[in-house]
XYZ file of C-alpha atoms in Angstrom:
330
model
C 101.958 -39.782 157.471
C 99.580 -42.513 156.303
C 97.423 -42.277 153.225
C 94.254 -41.617 155.180
C 95.937 -38.932 157.265
C 97.309 -37.249 154.161
C 93.851 -36.575 152.792
C 92.459 -33.084 153.170
C 88.736 -32.573 153.631
C 86.283 -29.828 154.390
C 84.122 -30.468 157.419
C 80.568 -31.266 156.342
C 78.176 -28.333 156.389
C 75.117 -28.623 158.583
C 72.692 -25.852 159.496
C 69.984 -25.716 162.141
C 67.971 -23.174 160.185
C 66.460 -25.766 157.834
C 63.137 -27.241 158.898
C 60.607 -29.656 157.461
C 62.008 -31.191 154.261
C 65.354 -29.519 154.886
C 65.591 -30.969 158.373
C 65.198 -34.418 156.872
C 67.700 -33.576 154.124
C 70.212 -32.435 156.748
C 70.658 -36.098 157.669
C 71.873 -36.840 154.139
C 75.658 -37.036 153.845
C 77.216 -36.524 150.406
C 80.995 -36.749 149.976
C 82.813 -36.023 146.721
C 86.292 -37.508 146.218
C 88.323 -35.285 143.878
C 91.327 -36.292 141.809
C 93.584 -34.042 143.856
C 93.115 -31.282 146.403
C 94.587 -27.810 146.557
C 94.571 -26.907 142.858
C 92.303 -24.189 141.411
C 90.026 -26.517 139.454
C 89.065 -28.604 142.455
C 89.057 -25.593 144.770
C 86.268 -24.208 142.578
C 84.473 -27.565 142.629
C 84.727 -27.546 146.413
C 82.988 -24.162 146.554
C 80.192 -25.554 144.401
C 79.810 -28.565 146.679
C 79.594 -26.289 149.705
C 77.031 -23.968 148.128
C 74.805 -26.843 146.977
C 75.031 -28.354 150.447
C 73.679 -25.122 151.892
C 71.041 -24.893 149.161
C 69.700 -28.409 149.737
C 70.338 -28.626 153.468
C 72.496 -31.732 153.246
C 75.963 -32.358 154.645
C 78.140 -32.059 151.529
C 81.924 -31.945 151.454
C 84.923 -32.727 149.276
C 87.934 -34.911 149.950
C 91.054 -33.935 148.020
C 93.983 -36.373 147.958
C 97.406 -34.758 148.250
C 98.460 -36.419 144.980
C 96.581 -37.555 141.882
C 96.833 -41.102 143.178
C 94.311 -43.928 142.861
C 95.398 -45.544 146.136
C 94.546 -42.369 148.055
C 91.112 -42.308 146.443
C 90.523 -45.940 147.415
C 91.518 -45.156 151.003
C 89.196 -42.142 151.085
C 86.246 -44.181 149.797
C 86.915 -46.957 152.311
C 86.768 -44.334 155.063
C 83.480 -42.981 153.696
C 81.984 -46.482 153.673
C 82.940 -46.832 157.335
C 81.322 -43.455 158.040
C 78.111 -44.672 156.382
C 77.615 -41.692 154.097
C 74.556 -41.703 151.849
C 76.198 -40.745 148.555
C 79.757 -40.922 147.264
C 80.781 -38.913 144.226
C 84.184 -39.487 142.671
C 86.358 -38.031 139.917
C 88.594 -41.054 139.281
C 92.325 -40.994 138.708
C 92.202 -44.647 137.615
C 88.734 -45.957 136.793
C 89.532 -49.668 136.999
C 91.316 -49.496 140.353
C 88.213 -48.000 141.981
C 85.804 -50.724 140.860
C 86.178 -53.051 143.889
C 85.807 -50.286 146.487
C 82.866 -48.702 144.653
C 81.181 -52.102 144.524
C 81.697 -52.407 148.282
C 80.083 -48.998 148.708
C 77.074 -50.080 146.679
C 76.813 -53.312 148.668
C 76.728 -51.191 151.824
C 73.715 -49.312 150.469
C 75.624 -46.175 149.455
C 74.713 -44.428 146.209
C 77.642 -43.750 143.854
C 77.987 -41.169 141.077
C 81.149 -40.619 139.048
C 82.346 -37.626 137.048
C 84.797 -37.627 134.118
C 84.568 -41.420 133.926
C 81.997 -42.643 131.363
C 80.849 -46.199 131.952
C 82.450 -46.309 135.396
C 81.857 -49.747 136.876
C 80.497 -49.581 140.395
C 78.714 -46.262 139.812
C 74.988 -45.818 139.274
C 75.469 -42.721 137.124
C 78.274 -40.796 135.468
C 77.976 -37.014 135.047
C 79.543 -35.255 132.075
C 79.338 -31.754 130.633
C 80.479 -32.769 127.172
C 81.293 -35.998 125.395
C 84.968 -36.946 125.231
C 84.853 -37.166 121.435
C 83.262 -33.738 121.019
C 85.709 -32.148 123.434
C 88.749 -33.759 121.845
C 87.634 -32.633 118.403
C 86.799 -29.125 119.673
C 90.294 -28.687 121.068
C 92.003 -30.143 117.999
C 90.113 -27.719 115.756
C 91.358 -24.885 117.963
C 94.943 -26.173 117.823
C 94.795 -26.546 114.041
C 93.515 -22.987 113.716
C 96.279 -21.683 115.971
C 99.062 -23.523 114.118
C 97.711 -22.976 110.633
C 97.174 -26.718 110.363
C 100.895 -27.426 110.089
C 103.757 -28.845 112.124
C 104.305 -31.296 114.936
C 102.309 -31.393 118.137
C 102.346 -33.292 121.403
C 99.452 -34.387 123.601
C 99.479 -34.175 127.388
C 96.863 -36.013 129.470
C 96.206 -35.948 133.205
C 97.456 -39.500 133.483
C 97.567 -42.454 131.137
C 94.742 -44.130 133.075
C 92.129 -41.326 133.056
C 89.402 -42.611 130.689
C 88.082 -39.185 129.670
C 91.522 -37.933 128.709
C 92.302 -41.049 126.701
C 89.067 -40.690 124.744
C 89.666 -36.975 124.166
C 93.157 -37.659 122.871
C 91.934 -40.472 120.608
C 89.266 -38.217 119.079
C 91.683 -35.320 118.630
C 94.248 -37.483 116.850
C 91.597 -39.058 114.608
C 90.318 -35.635 113.571
C 93.834 -34.376 112.882
C 94.598 -37.340 110.649
C 91.330 -36.903 108.756
C 91.412 -33.127 108.270
C 94.920 -31.804 108.822
C 97.462 -33.996 107.012
C 100.197 -31.369 107.380
C 100.113 -31.813 111.149
C 101.751 -34.794 112.841
C 101.808 -36.226 116.348
C 105.206 -36.292 118.032
C 105.792 -39.258 120.316
C 103.082 -40.802 122.451
C 100.852 -38.987 124.913
C 102.471 -37.741 128.097
C 100.684 -38.456 131.404
C 101.703 -35.364 133.351
C 98.731 -33.012 132.992
C 97.819 -32.844 136.692
C 101.230 -31.375 137.595
C 102.472 -27.944 136.510
C 106.104 -28.875 137.130
C 105.952 -32.200 135.298
C 104.171 -30.595 132.341
C 106.755 -27.809 132.272
C 109.657 -30.274 132.220
C 107.990 -32.428 129.573
C 107.384 -29.520 127.210
C 110.871 -28.118 127.774
C 112.317 -31.519 126.843
C 110.136 -31.794 123.741
C 110.975 -28.265 122.593
C 114.668 -29.109 122.811
C 114.254 -32.433 121.019
C 111.863 -31.353 118.248
C 112.497 -28.077 116.412
C 109.366 -28.756 114.329
C 107.095 -28.644 117.404
C 104.394 -26.029 116.803
C 101.595 -27.122 119.130
C 100.780 -28.557 122.543
C 97.342 -30.033 123.185
C 97.070 -30.459 126.938
C 94.315 -32.144 128.932
C 94.397 -32.124 132.722
C 93.956 -28.713 134.318
C 97.661 -28.215 135.075
C 98.893 -29.304 131.640
C 98.245 -26.038 129.769
C 99.752 -24.035 132.646
C 103.001 -25.999 132.693
C 103.162 -25.999 128.892
C 102.632 -22.232 128.770
C 105.417 -21.688 131.305
C 107.779 -23.704 129.122
C 106.794 -21.943 125.902
C 107.221 -18.585 127.633
C 110.589 -19.570 129.116
C 111.876 -20.595 125.687
C 110.612 -17.399 124.042
C 108.335 -19.341 121.695
C 104.945 -17.746 122.362
C 104.617 -16.726 118.711
C 105.738 -20.051 117.232
C 104.289 -22.690 119.588
C 100.567 -22.770 120.377
C 99.211 -24.194 123.631
C 95.557 -25.272 123.709
C 93.643 -27.067 126.447
C 91.294 -26.748 129.426
C 92.465 -24.981 132.590
C 91.246 -22.833 135.472
C 90.880 -19.246 134.200
C 92.307 -17.599 137.320
C 95.411 -19.760 137.174
C 95.987 -19.293 133.455
C 94.868 -15.679 132.982
C 98.334 -14.196 132.562
C 99.229 -16.808 129.965
C 96.064 -16.152 127.969
C 96.777 -12.419 128.030
C 100.376 -12.978 126.893
C 99.371 -15.458 124.190
C 101.257 -18.367 125.763
C 97.887 -20.139 125.966
C 95.758 -19.585 122.886
C 92.481 -20.973 124.219
C 90.695 -23.822 125.916
C 87.191 -25.070 126.609
C 85.917 -25.931 130.055
C 82.823 -26.706 131.981
C 82.479 -24.687 135.148
C 83.974 -26.780 137.996
C 81.895 -24.839 140.528
C 78.775 -25.861 138.604
C 80.073 -29.442 138.452
C 80.316 -29.533 142.237
C 76.822 -28.123 142.600
C 75.406 -30.576 140.084
C 76.995 -33.603 141.749
C 75.373 -32.645 145.055
C 71.986 -31.877 143.485
C 71.970 -35.209 141.668
C 73.247 -36.942 144.792
C 70.281 -35.593 146.745
C 67.913 -36.949 144.094
C 69.561 -40.360 144.332
C 69.459 -40.357 148.121
C 65.778 -39.401 148.254
C 64.652 -41.745 145.467
C 63.732 -39.058 142.950
C 64.003 -40.310 139.343
C 66.629 -38.840 137.017
C 65.008 -38.715 133.585
C 65.880 -37.566 130.092
C 64.909 -33.966 129.403
C 64.409 -33.020 133.031
C 65.458 -29.498 134.002
C 68.187 -29.052 136.583
C 69.108 -25.777 138.244
C 71.690 -23.728 136.263
C 71.855 -26.433 133.570
C 68.551 -26.703 131.762
C 67.531 -29.958 130.104
C 69.652 -33.000 130.947
C 70.432 -35.681 128.379
C 69.993 -38.910 130.316
C 70.791 -42.358 128.923
C 69.746 -45.049 131.440
C 71.283 -47.831 129.356
C 74.706 -46.170 129.520
C 74.072 -44.824 133.036
C 75.126 -41.416 131.719
C 73.958 -37.894 132.490
C 75.037 -35.192 130.036
C 74.689 -31.573 131.130
C 75.869 -29.715 128.004
C 77.351 -26.475 129.306
C 80.746 -25.548 127.829
C 82.655 -22.255 127.856
C 85.574 -21.047 125.723
C 88.498 -19.448 127.545
C 90.384 -16.932 125.423
C 91.264 -13.251 125.489
C 87.630 -12.298 124.903
C 86.302 -14.202 127.937
C 89.168 -14.467 130.419
C 88.404 -11.356 132.472
C 84.747 -12.267 132.985
C 85.627 -15.839 133.982
C 88.250 -14.679 136.462
C 85.705 -12.264 137.933
C 83.464 -15.271 138.631
C 86.219 -16.720 140.800
C 87.073 -19.594 138.451
C-alpha cells in the first residue's frame, strides 16, 4: 500500500440545511493533518473538527497518517493542494520537513495554520494552548513533587524532531537544575512518546539499567501510558513516578492505580474546534487580533510578529479530575 493510500480520513461534512452565510461557508474546505490517526488524542481532535464543521457550515475533516511519519504528512498535504482546499491545518511530526510543501500550499493560495509547532515556516499562524516553557516547567514541578525532589529521571518525547516537545524538555531540565539539585537526568531524551509499545520497552530497559530511577517525564500522548504499563509491570508504582500529558480515557486506570501521578493537557476536542474556527476566519478574511474572544476559549493572546495565537486553557489530570474528564469523552 502506498503512502497516500495508507492515510485514513473522515469524509468532509456538508449539510444542505445551511442557507445564506452558511451556504457560502459550505464551499469552504478545511483539512487538518494530524500527527497520527487512530489514537485517543487525535480521535478527540477529530470529533472537535467535525463539530466545528457543523457549527460553521464548512467542510472540515481530519487526515490521520498510520504512523507518526513526516513523509506521510507531506504526501497528505500534497494531495490537499491538488484538491484545492481552502485551509490546511497541521500538527507536524517534523517541522522542517514540512516547510517546502507548506510553502507550495501558500503559493497555491491555500491558508495554512499549524498547531504544536511555534514559528512553523510556511504557516500563517501557529495555535497553542500553553507555551512550551510554561508546560515543561509545570510538568517538572509535578514530577519533583511526586519524587520528593530526589533521584534520577528520564524524559520521553514524541519524537526528537517535534519542536514543542524539545522546548518542553529543555525548560523542564533547566528548572530541575535550578531548583532541584538532588534530581538528575539519566541519559538523553527518548523519542518514543507517540508509541505505547516503544515507550513501554524504553522504560522497562531504563528500570533494569538504573536502580536509582525514580521518575519518568513523558511528552507525547502515548508516552505516559507506555511508561505506566512498565512501572506497573515491574511493581514499582510506589517508587517510580510517571508524569506527563495523555488522553484521560486511555490513562484512567493508571491514574486510579497511581501508576500515573498526573499530567496537564489542553482539550484536544477544543483544539480541533479552534483550528476550524480560526481556519474559517482566515478563509473569509476576518482579522485575528489580540484580545479577541473566541468561542469556548475567551480572550486570545495574539502576537502578529511571531505569528502565534495562544489560547490559554489547561487542565490537570489526576485522581481528583479523571472521572469528570473521562465523562466528557476525552
